[in-house]
mmCIF file of C-alpha atoms in Angstrom:
data_model
loop_
_atom_site.group_PDB
_atom_site.id
_atom_site.type_symbol
_atom_site.label_atom_id
_atom_site.label_comp_id
_atom_site.label_asym_id
_atom_site.label_seq_id
_atom_site.Cartn_x
_atom_site.Cartn_y
_atom_site.Cartn_z
ATOM 1 C CA UNK A 1 48.064 10.991 -28.289
ATOM 2 C CA UNK A 2 50.817 9.108 -26.867
ATOM 3 C CA UNK A 3 49.223 5.744 -27.841
ATOM 4 C CA UNK A 4 48.739 6.899 -31.275
ATOM 5 C CA UNK A 5 52.420 7.808 -31.547
ATOM 6 C CA UNK A 6 53.512 4.484 -30.055
ATOM 7 C CA UNK A 7 51.270 2.549 -32.459
ATOM 8 C CA UNK A 8 52.625 4.426 -35.466
ATOM 9 C CA UNK A 9 56.178 4.040 -34.438
ATOM 10 C CA UNK A 10 55.495 0.322 -33.953
ATOM 11 C CA UNK A 11 53.989 0.154 -37.552
ATOM 12 C CA UNK A 12 56.884 2.039 -39.032
ATOM 13 C CA UNK A 13 59.504 -0.219 -37.147
ATOM 14 C CA UNK A 14 57.780 -3.472 -38.424
ATOM 15 C CA UNK A 15 57.812 -2.209 -41.971
ATOM 16 C CA UNK A 16 61.460 -1.133 -41.736
ATOM 17 C CA UNK A 17 62.399 -4.565 -40.233
ATOM 18 C CA UNK A 18 60.459 -6.708 -42.838
ATOM 19 C CA UNK A 19 62.112 -4.537 -45.514
ATOM 20 C CA UNK A 20 65.505 -5.212 -43.873
ATOM 21 C CA UNK A 21 65.057 -8.826 -43.289
ATOM 22 C CA UNK A 22 63.671 -9.826 -46.629
ATOM 23 C CA UNK A 23 63.986 -13.507 -47.732
ATOM 24 C CA UNK A 24 63.715 -14.378 -51.134
ATOM 25 C CA UNK A 25 63.370 -17.948 -52.714
ATOM 26 C CA UNK A 26 65.546 -18.092 -55.918
ATOM 27 C CA UNK A 27 64.862 -21.036 -58.301
ATOM 28 C CA UNK A 28 64.397 -21.556 -62.072
ATOM 29 C CA UNK A 29 60.618 -21.005 -62.065
ATOM 30 C CA UNK A 30 60.462 -17.608 -60.391
ATOM 31 C CA UNK A 31 63.062 -15.844 -62.552
ATOM 32 C CA UNK A 32 64.404 -13.668 -59.857
ATOM 33 C CA UNK A 33 68.030 -13.816 -60.912
ATOM 34 C CA UNK A 34 69.087 -10.538 -62.405
ATOM 35 C CA UNK A 35 70.416 -11.994 -65.718
ATOM 36 C CA UNK A 36 71.362 -8.600 -67.107
ATOM 37 C CA UNK A 37 74.188 -8.485 -64.466
ATOM 38 C CA UNK A 38 75.917 -11.612 -66.091
ATOM 39 C CA UNK A 39 78.489 -10.242 -68.473
ATOM 40 C CA UNK A 40 80.859 -12.067 -71.015
ATOM 41 C CA UNK A 41 83.959 -12.243 -69.223
ATOM 42 C CA UNK A 42 87.028 -14.355 -68.422
ATOM 43 C CA UNK A 43 88.317 -14.601 -64.714
ATOM 44 C CA UNK A 44 90.871 -16.430 -63.001
ATOM 45 C CA UNK A 45 90.969 -17.324 -59.185
ATOM 46 C CA UNK A 46 93.676 -18.498 -57.081
ATOM 47 C CA UNK A 47 92.357 -21.476 -55.071
ATOM 48 C CA UNK A 48 94.222 -22.897 -52.057
ATOM 49 C CA UNK A 49 94.020 -24.433 -48.587
ATOM 50 C CA UNK A 50 95.394 -22.984 -45.350
ATOM 51 C CA UNK A 51 95.902 -25.102 -42.128
ATOM 52 C CA UNK A 52 95.847 -23.001 -38.962
ATOM 53 C CA UNK A 53 96.972 -25.969 -36.995
ATOM 54 C CA UNK A 54 100.130 -26.273 -39.079
ATOM 55 C CA UNK A 55 101.329 -22.655 -38.798
ATOM 56 C CA UNK A 56 98.884 -21.422 -41.733
ATOM 57 C CA UNK A 57 100.507 -24.091 -44.083
ATOM 58 C CA UNK A 58 99.214 -23.387 -47.585
ATOM 59 C CA UNK A 59 98.494 -26.692 -49.671
ATOM 60 C CA UNK A 60 96.520 -27.694 -52.835
ATOM 61 C CA UNK A 61 97.176 -24.491 -54.859
ATOM 62 C CA UNK A 62 95.448 -24.430 -58.203
ATOM 63 C CA UNK A 63 94.495 -21.891 -60.780
ATOM 64 C CA UNK A 64 90.876 -21.695 -61.916
ATOM 65 C CA UNK A 65 89.904 -20.057 -65.198
ATOM 66 C CA UNK A 66 86.122 -19.276 -65.705
ATOM 67 C CA UNK A 67 84.829 -17.893 -68.992
ATOM 68 C CA UNK A 68 81.222 -16.586 -69.555
ATOM 69 C CA UNK A 69 79.901 -16.243 -73.274
ATOM 70 C CA UNK A 70 76.462 -16.045 -74.880
ATOM 71 C CA UNK A 71 75.383 -18.144 -77.889
ATOM 72 C CA UNK A 72 71.963 -16.920 -79.147
ATOM 73 C CA UNK A 73 69.588 -18.088 -76.329
ATOM 74 C CA UNK A 74 72.326 -19.900 -74.261
ATOM 75 C CA UNK A 75 74.726 -18.878 -71.573
ATOM 76 C CA UNK A 76 78.097 -20.849 -72.164
ATOM 77 C CA UNK A 77 80.351 -21.420 -69.272
ATOM 78 C CA UNK A 78 83.775 -22.997 -69.637
ATOM 79 C CA UNK A 79 86.169 -23.694 -66.753
ATOM 80 C CA UNK A 80 89.772 -25.042 -66.361
ATOM 81 C CA UNK A 81 91.173 -26.167 -63.013
ATOM 82 C CA UNK A 82 94.874 -26.532 -63.186
ATOM 83 C CA UNK A 83 97.126 -27.460 -60.260
ATOM 84 C CA UNK A 84 100.347 -29.596 -59.453
ATOM 85 C CA UNK A 85 98.735 -33.089 -59.810
ATOM 86 C CA UNK A 86 97.747 -33.206 -63.391
ATOM 87 C CA UNK A 87 95.454 -36.350 -62.720
ATOM 88 C CA UNK A 88 92.966 -34.020 -60.799
ATOM 89 C CA UNK A 89 92.917 -31.182 -63.217
ATOM 90 C CA UNK A 90 89.507 -30.542 -64.496
ATOM 91 C CA UNK A 91 87.802 -29.241 -67.683
ATOM 92 C CA UNK A 92 84.127 -28.136 -67.376
ATOM 93 C CA UNK A 93 81.630 -27.008 -69.866
ATOM 94 C CA UNK A 94 78.223 -25.907 -68.990
ATOM 95 C CA UNK A 95 75.005 -24.831 -70.781
ATOM 96 C CA UNK A 96 72.139 -22.658 -69.408
ATOM 97 C CA UNK A 97 68.995 -20.929 -70.659
ATOM 98 C CA UNK A 98 69.837 -17.188 -71.022
ATOM 99 C CA UNK A 99 66.317 -16.093 -69.791
ATOM 100 C CA UNK A 100 66.497 -17.763 -66.362
ATOM 101 C CA UNK A 101 69.854 -19.551 -65.957
ATOM 102 C CA UNK A 102 68.231 -23.215 -65.990
ATOM 103 C CA UNK A 103 70.734 -25.726 -66.711
ATOM 104 C CA UNK A 104 70.471 -27.564 -69.928
ATOM 105 C CA UNK A 105 73.885 -29.604 -70.022
ATOM 106 C CA UNK A 106 77.031 -29.973 -67.837
ATOM 107 C CA UNK A 107 80.328 -31.975 -68.800
ATOM 108 C CA UNK A 108 83.369 -32.335 -66.941
ATOM 109 C CA UNK A 109 86.540 -34.335 -67.623
ATOM 110 C CA UNK A 110 89.437 -35.115 -65.118
ATOM 111 C CA UNK A 111 92.222 -37.669 -66.072
ATOM 112 C CA UNK A 112 91.861 -39.428 -62.836
ATOM 113 C CA UNK A 113 88.091 -40.030 -63.229
ATOM 114 C CA UNK A 114 87.319 -39.568 -66.868
ATOM 115 C CA UNK A 115 84.193 -37.942 -68.459
ATOM 116 C CA UNK A 116 80.971 -37.151 -66.579
ATOM 117 C CA UNK A 117 78.349 -35.549 -68.686
ATOM 118 C CA UNK A 118 74.619 -34.638 -67.677
ATOM 119 C CA UNK A 119 71.537 -33.547 -69.484
ATOM 120 C CA UNK A 120 69.136 -31.289 -67.135
ATOM 121 C CA UNK A 121 65.399 -31.605 -67.659
ATOM 122 C CA UNK A 122 62.447 -30.303 -65.898
ATOM 123 C CA UNK A 123 61.710 -33.571 -64.123
ATOM 124 C CA UNK A 124 65.097 -35.303 -64.071
ATOM 125 C CA UNK A 125 68.720 -35.166 -64.512
ATOM 126 C CA UNK A 126 70.369 -38.032 -66.744
ATOM 127 C CA UNK A 127 73.692 -39.029 -67.942
ATOM 128 C CA UNK A 128 74.288 -37.936 -71.630
ATOM 129 C CA UNK A 129 74.405 -41.449 -73.230
ATOM 130 C CA UNK A 130 75.447 -39.840 -76.682
ATOM 131 C CA UNK A 131 78.743 -38.454 -75.126
ATOM 132 C CA UNK A 132 81.512 -40.957 -75.651
ATOM 133 C CA UNK A 133 83.207 -42.658 -72.752
ATOM 134 C CA UNK A 134 80.877 -41.008 -70.250
ATOM 135 C CA UNK A 135 81.167 -42.700 -66.964
ATOM 136 C CA UNK A 136 77.869 -41.396 -65.876
ATOM 137 C CA UNK A 137 75.720 -42.572 -68.922
ATOM 138 C CA UNK A 138 73.434 -44.592 -66.689
ATOM 139 C CA UNK A 139 73.033 -41.769 -64.103
ATOM 140 C CA UNK A 140 69.497 -40.478 -63.191
ATOM 141 C CA UNK A 141 68.134 -38.434 -60.450
ATOM 142 C CA UNK A 142 64.431 -37.333 -60.181
ATOM 143 C CA UNK A 143 63.649 -33.817 -59.738
ATOM 144 C CA UNK A 144 60.485 -32.289 -57.978
ATOM 145 C CA UNK A 145 61.367 -29.091 -59.768
ATOM 146 C CA UNK A 146 64.312 -27.789 -61.996
ATOM 147 C CA UNK A 147 67.468 -26.729 -60.169
ATOM 148 C CA UNK A 148 70.421 -24.565 -60.466
ATOM 149 C CA UNK A 149 73.812 -26.018 -61.258
ATOM 150 C CA UNK A 150 75.911 -25.676 -58.084
ATOM 151 C CA UNK A 151 79.279 -25.815 -60.294
ATOM 152 C CA UNK A 152 78.131 -22.343 -61.353
ATOM 153 C CA UNK A 153 77.709 -20.743 -58.146
ATOM 154 C CA UNK A 154 79.957 -17.966 -58.534
ATOM 155 C CA UNK A 155 77.969 -16.744 -61.534
ATOM 156 C CA UNK A 156 74.773 -17.497 -59.893
ATOM 157 C CA UNK A 157 75.717 -15.099 -56.816
ATOM 158 C CA UNK A 158 76.551 -12.106 -59.238
ATOM 159 C CA UNK A 159 73.076 -12.254 -60.332
ATOM 160 C CA UNK A 160 71.470 -12.158 -57.055
ATOM 161 C CA UNK A 161 69.435 -8.755 -56.005
ATOM 162 C CA UNK A 162 71.835 -8.319 -52.910
ATOM 163 C CA UNK A 163 71.169 -5.895 -50.216
ATOM 164 C CA UNK A 164 71.511 -5.530 -46.322
ATOM 165 C CA UNK A 165 69.597 -7.965 -44.381
ATOM 166 C CA UNK A 166 68.692 -10.207 -47.431
ATOM 167 C CA UNK A 167 68.265 -13.791 -47.241
ATOM 168 C CA UNK A 168 68.308 -16.001 -50.284
ATOM 169 C CA UNK A 169 66.895 -19.668 -50.369
ATOM 170 C CA UNK A 170 68.585 -21.031 -53.545
ATOM 171 C CA UNK A 171 67.802 -24.354 -55.096
ATOM 172 C CA UNK A 172 71.132 -26.141 -55.921
ATOM 173 C CA UNK A 173 72.516 -29.472 -57.264
ATOM 174 C CA UNK A 174 75.919 -30.548 -57.865
ATOM 175 C CA UNK A 175 75.957 -32.511 -61.089
ATOM 176 C CA UNK A 176 76.354 -36.203 -60.427
ATOM 177 C CA UNK A 177 76.571 -35.670 -56.566
ATOM 178 C CA UNK A 178 75.162 -38.037 -54.136
ATOM 179 C CA UNK A 179 73.227 -35.334 -52.307
ATOM 180 C CA UNK A 180 69.706 -34.765 -53.885
ATOM 181 C CA UNK A 181 68.661 -31.298 -55.085
ATOM 182 C CA UNK A 182 67.836 -28.918 -52.131
ATOM 183 C CA UNK A 183 67.257 -25.493 -51.284
ATOM 184 C CA UNK A 184 70.212 -23.773 -49.338
ATOM 185 C CA UNK A 185 70.157 -20.602 -47.249
ATOM 186 C CA UNK A 186 72.436 -17.682 -47.948
ATOM 187 C CA UNK A 187 72.557 -14.570 -45.984
ATOM 188 C CA UNK A 188 73.954 -11.082 -46.529
ATOM 189 C CA UNK A 189 75.690 -10.692 -43.208
ATOM 190 C CA UNK A 190 76.970 -7.227 -44.051
ATOM 191 C CA UNK A 191 79.525 -5.333 -46.266
ATOM 192 C CA UNK A 192 83.391 -4.751 -46.385
ATOM 193 C CA UNK A 193 85.859 -3.031 -48.350
ATOM 194 C CA UNK A 194 88.448 -5.183 -50.047
ATOM 195 C CA UNK A 195 91.681 -3.673 -51.648
ATOM 196 C CA UNK A 196 92.023 -4.554 -55.234
ATOM 197 C CA UNK A 197 95.196 -4.402 -57.420
ATOM 198 C CA UNK A 198 95.086 -0.887 -58.016
ATOM 199 C CA UNK A 199 95.468 -0.011 -54.400
ATOM 200 C CA UNK A 200 91.905 1.284 -54.230
ATOM 201 C CA UNK A 201 89.213 -0.140 -51.984
ATOM 202 C CA UNK A 202 85.922 -1.815 -53.457
ATOM 203 C CA UNK A 203 82.941 -2.147 -51.638
ATOM 204 C CA UNK A 204 81.563 -5.786 -51.355
ATOM 205 C CA UNK A 205 78.499 -7.483 -50.088
ATOM 206 C CA UNK A 206 79.353 -10.547 -47.776
ATOM 207 C CA UNK A 207 77.099 -13.493 -48.545
ATOM 208 C CA UNK A 208 77.499 -16.406 -46.130
ATOM 209 C CA UNK A 209 76.234 -20.021 -46.170
ATOM 210 C CA UNK A 210 76.391 -22.082 -42.877
ATOM 211 C CA UNK A 211 76.743 -25.844 -43.897
ATOM 212 C CA UNK A 212 76.361 -26.848 -40.083
ATOM 213 C CA UNK A 213 77.394 -25.365 -36.783
ATOM 214 C CA UNK A 214 81.243 -25.900 -37.633
ATOM 215 C CA UNK A 215 81.605 -25.070 -41.079
ATOM 216 C CA UNK A 216 80.558 -22.182 -43.315
ATOM 217 C CA UNK A 217 81.546 -20.089 -46.484
ATOM 218 C CA UNK A 218 81.606 -16.290 -47.197
ATOM 219 C CA UNK A 219 81.777 -14.734 -50.601
ATOM 220 C CA UNK A 220 82.773 -11.159 -51.092
ATOM 221 C CA UNK A 221 80.669 -9.622 -54.009
ATOM 222 C CA UNK A 222 81.347 -6.209 -55.458
ATOM 223 C CA UNK A 223 78.382 -3.929 -55.197
ATOM 224 C CA UNK A 224 79.059 -2.134 -58.608
ATOM 225 C CA UNK A 225 79.259 -4.511 -61.602
ATOM 226 C CA UNK A 226 78.784 -7.565 -59.454
ATOM 227 C CA UNK A 227 81.482 -10.110 -59.454
ATOM 228 C CA UNK A 228 82.819 -12.580 -56.647
ATOM 229 C CA UNK A 229 86.364 -11.199 -55.525
ATOM 230 C CA UNK A 230 87.045 -13.806 -52.639
ATOM 231 C CA UNK A 231 85.561 -16.791 -51.127
ATOM 232 C CA UNK A 232 86.644 -17.949 -47.462
ATOM 233 C CA UNK A 233 85.433 -21.447 -46.492
ATOM 234 C CA UNK A 234 85.964 -23.176 -43.170
ATOM 235 C CA UNK A 235 85.573 -27.112 -42.889
ATOM 236 C CA UNK A 236 87.056 -29.482 -40.412
ATOM 237 C CA UNK A 237 89.490 -26.865 -39.089
ATOM 238 C CA UNK A 238 90.812 -26.132 -42.595
ATOM 239 C CA UNK A 239 90.367 -22.821 -44.570
ATOM 240 C CA UNK A 240 89.813 -22.835 -48.297
ATOM 241 C CA UNK A 241 90.063 -19.801 -50.313
ATOM 242 C CA UNK A 242 89.244 -18.630 -53.825
ATOM 243 C CA UNK A 243 90.799 -15.176 -54.683
ATOM 244 C CA UNK A 244 90.135 -13.465 -57.972
ATOM 245 C CA UNK A 245 93.438 -12.691 -59.853
ATOM 246 C CA UNK A 246 93.885 -9.141 -61.607
ATOM 247 C CA UNK A 247 95.683 -10.448 -64.705
ATOM 248 C CA UNK A 248 94.813 -13.338 -67.014
ATOM 249 C CA UNK A 249 97.681 -15.912 -67.613
#
């Protein structure tokens, strides 16, 4: 009887652990993103660096505006990054398929660097040669499989089936970047309550990626009506933050 009980307990604990420590691969083909959670909206984030080696000196402050809209079978995401140095301000415009968030097109403009525009295909990403003054018109990278647009990470995270103990292997690529498309590991490390502008606390999942032994990023994503409220990134001794603002400007 004791042996039966011990065996049954092991089976139950094994099942509980497998549920708790679930790993999901998230890519364009398996359609595991919860697209219904992405809503038409306009959000703004304060982005800045904080240096703990210089009395937490805050620098590189900028305002990011991100707007999500839907046009027929497409998701349209426009962004405006504005800071003190107007040469590094950026305008971004992205198109993704509505059914699986597969990127179709990505455009970015920065006065210092000019236009960079890309067409996403199933087997390759190429520079959009029909876009005037495109500095990336000759760009080309082969794909083993379609990939998500890493410039849209905040929107992507809001569509994850988040839960305690879950790990996600997400296929990302930064348009025009030197690193090839790859799968990156994000783990739900717990939950925490963040105070919002109303003075109330909001339950958030904490989603973390470890870039290496010395650098990481954690995202706080609300459990109800998912949206990213905060990001804390640590790289080469410097903290970088993205914090959602309560009021549009």
